[in-house]
Coordinates of C-alpha atoms and ligand atoms in Angstrom, one line a residue:
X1 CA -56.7 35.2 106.5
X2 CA -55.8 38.0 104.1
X3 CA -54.7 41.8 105.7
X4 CA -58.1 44.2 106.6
X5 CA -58.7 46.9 104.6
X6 CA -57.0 49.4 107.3
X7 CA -54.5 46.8 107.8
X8 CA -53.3 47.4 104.3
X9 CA -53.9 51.0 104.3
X10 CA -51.4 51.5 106.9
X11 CA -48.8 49.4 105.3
X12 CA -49.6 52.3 102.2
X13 CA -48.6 55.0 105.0
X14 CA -52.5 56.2 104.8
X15 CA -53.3 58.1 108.3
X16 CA -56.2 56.7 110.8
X17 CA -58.2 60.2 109.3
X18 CA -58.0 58.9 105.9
X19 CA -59.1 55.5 106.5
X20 CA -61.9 57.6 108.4
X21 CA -62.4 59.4 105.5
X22 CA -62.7 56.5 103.2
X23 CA -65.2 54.7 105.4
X24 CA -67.3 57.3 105.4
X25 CA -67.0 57.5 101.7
X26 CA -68.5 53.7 101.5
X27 CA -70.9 54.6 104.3
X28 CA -72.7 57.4 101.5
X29 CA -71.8 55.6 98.4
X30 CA -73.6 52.3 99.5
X31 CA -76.7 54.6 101.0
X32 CA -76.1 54.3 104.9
X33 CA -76.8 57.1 107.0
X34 CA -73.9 58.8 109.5
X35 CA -74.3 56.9 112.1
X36 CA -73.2 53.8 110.2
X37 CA -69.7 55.0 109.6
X38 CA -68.3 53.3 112.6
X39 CA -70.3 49.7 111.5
X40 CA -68.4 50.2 108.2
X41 CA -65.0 51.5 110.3
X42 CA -65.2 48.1 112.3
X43 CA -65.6 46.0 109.3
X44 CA -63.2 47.7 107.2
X45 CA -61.0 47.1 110.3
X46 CA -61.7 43.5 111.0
X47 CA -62.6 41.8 107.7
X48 CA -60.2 40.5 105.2
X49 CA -60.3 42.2 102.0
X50 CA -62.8 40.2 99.5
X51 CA -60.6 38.3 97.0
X52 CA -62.6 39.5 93.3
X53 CA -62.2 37.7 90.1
X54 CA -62.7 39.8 87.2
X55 CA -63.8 38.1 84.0
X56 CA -63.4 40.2 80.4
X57 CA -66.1 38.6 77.7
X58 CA -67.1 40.5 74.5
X59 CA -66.6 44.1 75.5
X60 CA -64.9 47.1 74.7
X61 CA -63.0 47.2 78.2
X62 CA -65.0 50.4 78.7
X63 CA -66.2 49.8 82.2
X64 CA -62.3 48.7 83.1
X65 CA -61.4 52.2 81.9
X66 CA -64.3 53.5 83.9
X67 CA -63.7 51.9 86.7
X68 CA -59.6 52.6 87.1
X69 CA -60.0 56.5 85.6
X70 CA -62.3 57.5 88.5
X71 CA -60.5 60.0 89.8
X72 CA -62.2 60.7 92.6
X73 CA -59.5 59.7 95.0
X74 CA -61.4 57.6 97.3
X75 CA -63.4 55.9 95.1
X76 CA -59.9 55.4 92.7
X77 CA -58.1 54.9 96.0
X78 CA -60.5 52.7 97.5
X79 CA -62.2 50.3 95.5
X80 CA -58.6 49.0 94.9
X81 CA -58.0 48.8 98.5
X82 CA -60.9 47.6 99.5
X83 CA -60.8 44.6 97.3
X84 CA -58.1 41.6 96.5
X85 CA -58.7 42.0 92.5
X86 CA -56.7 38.4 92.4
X87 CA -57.5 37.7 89.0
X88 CA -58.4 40.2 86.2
X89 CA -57.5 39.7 82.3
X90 CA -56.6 43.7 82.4
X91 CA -55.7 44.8 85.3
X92 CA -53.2 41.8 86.8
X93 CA -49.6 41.7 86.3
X94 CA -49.0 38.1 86.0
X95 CA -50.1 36.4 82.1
X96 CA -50.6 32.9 81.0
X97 CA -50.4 29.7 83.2
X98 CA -49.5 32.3 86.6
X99 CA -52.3 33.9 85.9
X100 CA -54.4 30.9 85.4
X101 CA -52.6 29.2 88.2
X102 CA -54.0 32.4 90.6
X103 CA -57.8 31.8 89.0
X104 CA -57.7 28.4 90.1
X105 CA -56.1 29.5 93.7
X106 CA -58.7 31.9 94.5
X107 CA -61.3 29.3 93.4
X108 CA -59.8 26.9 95.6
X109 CA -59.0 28.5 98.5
X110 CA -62.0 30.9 99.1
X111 CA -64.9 29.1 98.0
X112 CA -68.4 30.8 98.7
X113 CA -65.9 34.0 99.5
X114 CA -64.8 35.3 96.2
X115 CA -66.8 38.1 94.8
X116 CA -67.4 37.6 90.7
X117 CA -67.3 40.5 88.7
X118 CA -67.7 40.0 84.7
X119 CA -67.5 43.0 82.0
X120 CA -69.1 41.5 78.8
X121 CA -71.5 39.4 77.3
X122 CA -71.3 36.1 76.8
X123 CA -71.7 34.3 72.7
X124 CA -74.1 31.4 73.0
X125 CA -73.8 30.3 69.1
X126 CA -72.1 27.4 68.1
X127 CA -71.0 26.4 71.7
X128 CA -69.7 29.5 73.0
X129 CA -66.2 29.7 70.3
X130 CA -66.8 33.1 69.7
X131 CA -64.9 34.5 73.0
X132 CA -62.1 31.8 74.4
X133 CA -59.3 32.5 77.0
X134 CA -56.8 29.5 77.9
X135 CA -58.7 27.2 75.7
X136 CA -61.9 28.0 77.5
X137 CA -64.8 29.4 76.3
X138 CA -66.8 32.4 78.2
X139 CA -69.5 30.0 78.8
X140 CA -67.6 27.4 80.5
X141 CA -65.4 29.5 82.0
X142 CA -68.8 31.9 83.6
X143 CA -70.5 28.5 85.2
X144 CA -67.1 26.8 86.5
X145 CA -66.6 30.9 88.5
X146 CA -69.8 31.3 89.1
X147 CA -70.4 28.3 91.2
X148 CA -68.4 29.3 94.3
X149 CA -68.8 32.9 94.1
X150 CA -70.1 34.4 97.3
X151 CA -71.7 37.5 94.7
X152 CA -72.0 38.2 90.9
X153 CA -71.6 41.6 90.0
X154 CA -72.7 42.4 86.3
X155 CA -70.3 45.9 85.6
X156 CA -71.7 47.2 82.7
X157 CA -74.4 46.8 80.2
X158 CA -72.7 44.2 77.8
X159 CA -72.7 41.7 81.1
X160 CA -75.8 42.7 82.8
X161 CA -78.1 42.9 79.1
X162 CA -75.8 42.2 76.6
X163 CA -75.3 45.0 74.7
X164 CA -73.7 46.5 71.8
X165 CA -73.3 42.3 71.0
X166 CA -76.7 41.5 71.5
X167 CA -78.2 43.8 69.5
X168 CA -79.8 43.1 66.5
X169 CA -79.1 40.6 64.7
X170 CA -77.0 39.6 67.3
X171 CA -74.7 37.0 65.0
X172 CA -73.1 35.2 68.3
X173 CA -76.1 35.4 70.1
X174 CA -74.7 37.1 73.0
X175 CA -76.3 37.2 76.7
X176 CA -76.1 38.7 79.7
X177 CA -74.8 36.8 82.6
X178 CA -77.7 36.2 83.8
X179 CA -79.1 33.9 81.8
X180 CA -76.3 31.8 81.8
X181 CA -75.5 31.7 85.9
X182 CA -78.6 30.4 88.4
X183 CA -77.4 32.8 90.9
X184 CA -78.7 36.3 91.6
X185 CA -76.6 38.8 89.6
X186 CA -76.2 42.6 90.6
X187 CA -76.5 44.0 87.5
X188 CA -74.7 47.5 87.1
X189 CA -75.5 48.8 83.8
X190 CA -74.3 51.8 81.8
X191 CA -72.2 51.8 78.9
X192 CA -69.8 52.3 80.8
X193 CA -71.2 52.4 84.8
X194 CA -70.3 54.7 87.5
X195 CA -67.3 53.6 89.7
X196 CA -69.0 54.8 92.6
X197 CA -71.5 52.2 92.2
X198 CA -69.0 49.4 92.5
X199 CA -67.7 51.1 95.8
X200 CA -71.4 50.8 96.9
X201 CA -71.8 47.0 96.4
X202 CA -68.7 46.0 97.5
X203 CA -69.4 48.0 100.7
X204 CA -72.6 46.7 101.3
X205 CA -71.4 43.0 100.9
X206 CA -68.4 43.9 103.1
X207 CA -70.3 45.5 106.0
X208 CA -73.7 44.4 105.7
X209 CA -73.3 40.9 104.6
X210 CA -75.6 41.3 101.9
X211 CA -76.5 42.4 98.5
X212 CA -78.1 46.0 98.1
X213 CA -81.8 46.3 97.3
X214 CA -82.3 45.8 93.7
X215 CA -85.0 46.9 91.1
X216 CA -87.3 44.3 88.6
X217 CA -84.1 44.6 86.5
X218 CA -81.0 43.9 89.2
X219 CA -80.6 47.3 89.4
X220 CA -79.1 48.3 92.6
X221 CA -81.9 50.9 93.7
X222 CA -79.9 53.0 95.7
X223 CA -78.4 54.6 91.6
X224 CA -81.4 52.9 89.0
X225 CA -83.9 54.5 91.7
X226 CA -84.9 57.5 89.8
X227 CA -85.0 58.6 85.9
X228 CA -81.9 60.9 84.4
X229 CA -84.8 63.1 83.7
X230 CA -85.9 63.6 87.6
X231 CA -82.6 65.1 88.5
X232 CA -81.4 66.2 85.6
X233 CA -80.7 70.3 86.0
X234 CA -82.3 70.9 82.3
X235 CA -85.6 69.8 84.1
X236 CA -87.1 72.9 84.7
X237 CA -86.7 73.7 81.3
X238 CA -88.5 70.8 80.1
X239 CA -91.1 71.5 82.3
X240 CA -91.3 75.6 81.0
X241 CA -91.3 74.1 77.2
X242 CA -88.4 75.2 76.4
X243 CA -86.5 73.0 74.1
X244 CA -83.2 72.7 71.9
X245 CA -84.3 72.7 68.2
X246 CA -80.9 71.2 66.8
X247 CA -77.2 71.2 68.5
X248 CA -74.9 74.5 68.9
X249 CA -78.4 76.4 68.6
X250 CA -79.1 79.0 70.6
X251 CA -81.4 77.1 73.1
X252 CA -78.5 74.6 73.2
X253 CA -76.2 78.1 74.4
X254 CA -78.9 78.7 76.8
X255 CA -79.1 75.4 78.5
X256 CA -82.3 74.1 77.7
X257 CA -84.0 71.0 77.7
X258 CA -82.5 68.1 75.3
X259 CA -85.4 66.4 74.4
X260 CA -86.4 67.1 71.4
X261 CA -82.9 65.9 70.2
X262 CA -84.1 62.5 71.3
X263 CA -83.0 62.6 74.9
X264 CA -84.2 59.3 76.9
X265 CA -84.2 60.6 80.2
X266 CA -87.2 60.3 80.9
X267 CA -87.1 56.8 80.6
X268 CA -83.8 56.0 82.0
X269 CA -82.5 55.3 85.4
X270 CA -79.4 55.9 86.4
X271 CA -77.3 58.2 88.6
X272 CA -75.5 60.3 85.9
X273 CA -77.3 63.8 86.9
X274 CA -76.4 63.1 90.7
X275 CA -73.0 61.2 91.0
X276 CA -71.7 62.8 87.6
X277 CA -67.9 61.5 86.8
X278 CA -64.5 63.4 86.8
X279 CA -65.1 64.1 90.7
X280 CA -68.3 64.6 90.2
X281 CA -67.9 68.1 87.8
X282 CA -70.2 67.0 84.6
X283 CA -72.3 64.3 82.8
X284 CA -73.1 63.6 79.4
X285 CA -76.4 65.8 79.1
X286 CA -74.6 68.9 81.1
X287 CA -71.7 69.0 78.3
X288 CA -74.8 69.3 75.5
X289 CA -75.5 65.9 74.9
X290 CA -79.1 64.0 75.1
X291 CA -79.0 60.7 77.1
X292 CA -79.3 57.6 75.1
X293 CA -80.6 55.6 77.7
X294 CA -77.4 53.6 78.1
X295 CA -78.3 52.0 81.4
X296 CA -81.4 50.2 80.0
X297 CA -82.1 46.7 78.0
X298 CA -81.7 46.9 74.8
X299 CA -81.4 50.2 74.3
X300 CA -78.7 49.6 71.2
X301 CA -82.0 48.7 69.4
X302 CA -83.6 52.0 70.1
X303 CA -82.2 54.3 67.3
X304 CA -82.4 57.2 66.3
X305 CA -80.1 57.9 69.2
X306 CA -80.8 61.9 68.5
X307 CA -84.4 61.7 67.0
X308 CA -87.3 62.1 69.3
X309 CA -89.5 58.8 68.9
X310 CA -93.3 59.3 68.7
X311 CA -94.1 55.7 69.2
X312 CA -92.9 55.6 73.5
X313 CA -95.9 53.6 74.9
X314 CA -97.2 55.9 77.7
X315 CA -96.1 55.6 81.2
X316 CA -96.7 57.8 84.0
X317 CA -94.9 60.6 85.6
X318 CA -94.8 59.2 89.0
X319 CA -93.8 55.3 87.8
X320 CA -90.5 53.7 89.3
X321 CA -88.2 51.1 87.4
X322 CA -90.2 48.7 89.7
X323 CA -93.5 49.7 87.6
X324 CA -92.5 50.4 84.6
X325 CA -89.7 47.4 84.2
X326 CA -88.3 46.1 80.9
X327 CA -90.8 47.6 78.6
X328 CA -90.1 50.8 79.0
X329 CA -86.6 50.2 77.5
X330 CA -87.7 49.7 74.7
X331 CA -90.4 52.4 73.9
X332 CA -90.7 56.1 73.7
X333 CA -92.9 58.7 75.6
X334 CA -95.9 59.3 74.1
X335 CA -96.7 60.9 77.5
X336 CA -93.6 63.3 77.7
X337 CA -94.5 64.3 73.7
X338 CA -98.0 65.4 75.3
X339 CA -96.8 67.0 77.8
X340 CA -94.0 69.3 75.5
X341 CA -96.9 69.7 73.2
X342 CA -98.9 70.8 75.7
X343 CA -96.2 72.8 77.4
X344 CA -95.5 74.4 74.2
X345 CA -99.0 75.1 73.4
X346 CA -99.5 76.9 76.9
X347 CA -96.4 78.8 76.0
X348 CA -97.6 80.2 73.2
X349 CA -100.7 80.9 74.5
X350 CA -99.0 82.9 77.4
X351 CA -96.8 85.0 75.0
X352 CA -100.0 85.6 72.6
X353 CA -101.5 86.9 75.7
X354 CA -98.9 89.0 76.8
X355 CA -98.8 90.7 73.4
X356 CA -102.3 90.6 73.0
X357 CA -101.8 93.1 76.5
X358 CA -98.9 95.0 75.2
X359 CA -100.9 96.0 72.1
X360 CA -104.3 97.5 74.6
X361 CA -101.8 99.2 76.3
X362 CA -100.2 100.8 72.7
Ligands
SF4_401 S1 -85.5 65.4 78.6 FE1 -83.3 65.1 79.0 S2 -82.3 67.1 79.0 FE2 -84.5 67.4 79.2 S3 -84.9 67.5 81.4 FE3 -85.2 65.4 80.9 S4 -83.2 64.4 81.1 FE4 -82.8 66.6 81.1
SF4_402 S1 -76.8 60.3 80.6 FE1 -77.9 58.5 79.8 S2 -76.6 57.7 78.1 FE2 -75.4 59.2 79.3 S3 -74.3 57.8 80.7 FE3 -76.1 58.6 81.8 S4 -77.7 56.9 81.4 FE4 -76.0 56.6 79.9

């Protein structure tokens, strides 16, 4: 059996209150309350580190750079002590037949163990040939991993909907994972995710024993719970109507609301407003830039990234990813273009009424 997680930390020279400090990082990244710090302490102390193989298909590697530039220094810290990464195309020191030699290794000596984690689509066209390593091709290589995986973790959109490769017209005909593996398949999403998601998975494989609770879309719920837009600071601006007109404006100065420069918000889920990146000091829509909706099928097929799209099928304020599931990817918001409208009317309505008062009291 492999070292413990504290097992290794101590041969790092890390102190018992760091480890403590790290567990109850996993305890809040993977949702569990307080008192389940010393559940994750007493696994982190007992079980073996999971061995992970990391697969690269058609990708951009973003989600690698993600994942080893959080610098949050327990997630950074962590998520590579907490795992065995025993075979990753990026990330591995040793190249051709040794690293081949330690894919086949962890295969063989930890089956139903391993934990799977693949960044990329996979080409279906003309066999698979348009994505080989060692001769193999990503679709021969995915089913031989897959099979004795203990978990499948999708990290990033590419994997978990295809992505930038899938999108239309698609010329390898590129998949996500899972359509190709008949396993369930964590999908994390985001192009690229948020490490702190990964920490939550692993953790709640580690100590639980299980996978996380996951949306219509193998979302983990605990970060796809809730729409960009429903904690997204801006929000109170949205709902007062007042809007950017065009970037560097002086409503963008200000702070307000990015949707009329397409922002998809309101029909994205992710945790970008809440868990943020760079320890946790900004996301994309607080440095002035609308969501595109990056954590959602097929969203590469929903340009105008910065136009406003009248043709959102409607969906209600109060809907969950569970409710509102794939077809909200790929609409627009008919319902939030009321409710600006309406917002905006009201507005004006207000500020015609105030003047309307200033000028009885001239
Ligand atoms: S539309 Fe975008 S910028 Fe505006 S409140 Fe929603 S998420 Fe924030
Ligand atoms: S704000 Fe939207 S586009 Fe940007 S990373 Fe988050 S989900 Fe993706």
């Amino acid at each position: 059996m492999g070292d413990s997680i504290w097992q290794s930390m101590q041969q790092k020279g890390y102190s018992r209150r760091e480890f403590m400090q790290l567990c109850s990082a996993a305890a809040a990244a993977a949702g569990l309350s307080k008192s389940a710090v010393g559940q994750v302490a007493s696994a982190f102390e007992k079980k073996a580190k999971p061995p992970v193989v990391w697969l690269h298909y058609q990708e951009c590697t973003g989600c690698s750079e993600s994942f080893i530039r959080a610098s949050h220094p327990v997630v950074a810290d962590a998520l590579l002590d907490v795992i065995s990464l025993n075979y990753s195309e990026t990330l591995m020191a040793p190249s051709g037949f040794q690293a081949e030699k330690s894919l086949s290794d962890t295969i063989a000596n930890n089956k139903g163990k391993y934990i799977l984690v693949v960044e990329g689509a996979v080409p279906t066209k003309d066999g698979g040939v348009y994505c080989m390593v060692a001769g193999k091709s990503a679709l021969q290589s995915l089913k031989t991993v897959a099979k004795d995986a203990a978990a499948i973790i999708a990290w990033g959109s590419c994997a978990s909907f295809g992505g930038v490769q899938a999108a239309k017209p698609n010329p390898t005909e590129a998949v996500a994972i899972s359509k190709i593996v008949d396993k369930p398949v964590i999908n994390v999403p985001g192009c690229p995710p948020i490490a702190d998601v990964m920490m939550s998975v692993v953790t709640h494989i580690l100590v639980l024993g299980q996978l996380p609770a996951l949306d219509s879309q193998g979302r983990p719920k605990e970060f796809y719970g809730r729409r960009v837009h429903d904690t997204c600071y801006r929000r109170p601006n949205y709902d007062a109507g007042l809007f950017v007109e065009s970037f560097d404006d002086e409503n963008a100065r200000k702070g307000y609301c990015l949707y009329k420069l397409g922002c998809r918000g309101p029909v994205t889920y992710n945790a970008c407003s809440v868990t943020r990146w760079n320890e946790g000091t900004s996301n994309p829509i607080q440095s002035g830039h609308p969501c595109i909706g990056c954590s959602e099928d097929g969203f590469w097929d929903n340009e105008p990234f910065y136009q406003h799209l009248a043709s959102f099928p409607g969906f209600g304020i109060e809907s969950t990813a569970d409710t509102l599931g794939t077809a909200v990817g790929v609409a627009t918001v008919a319902g939030v273009a009321a409710h600006a409208v309406l917002t905006t009317i009201r507005k004006r309505s207000v500020i015609a009424e105030v003047h309307a008062e200033d000028h009885k009291e001239s």
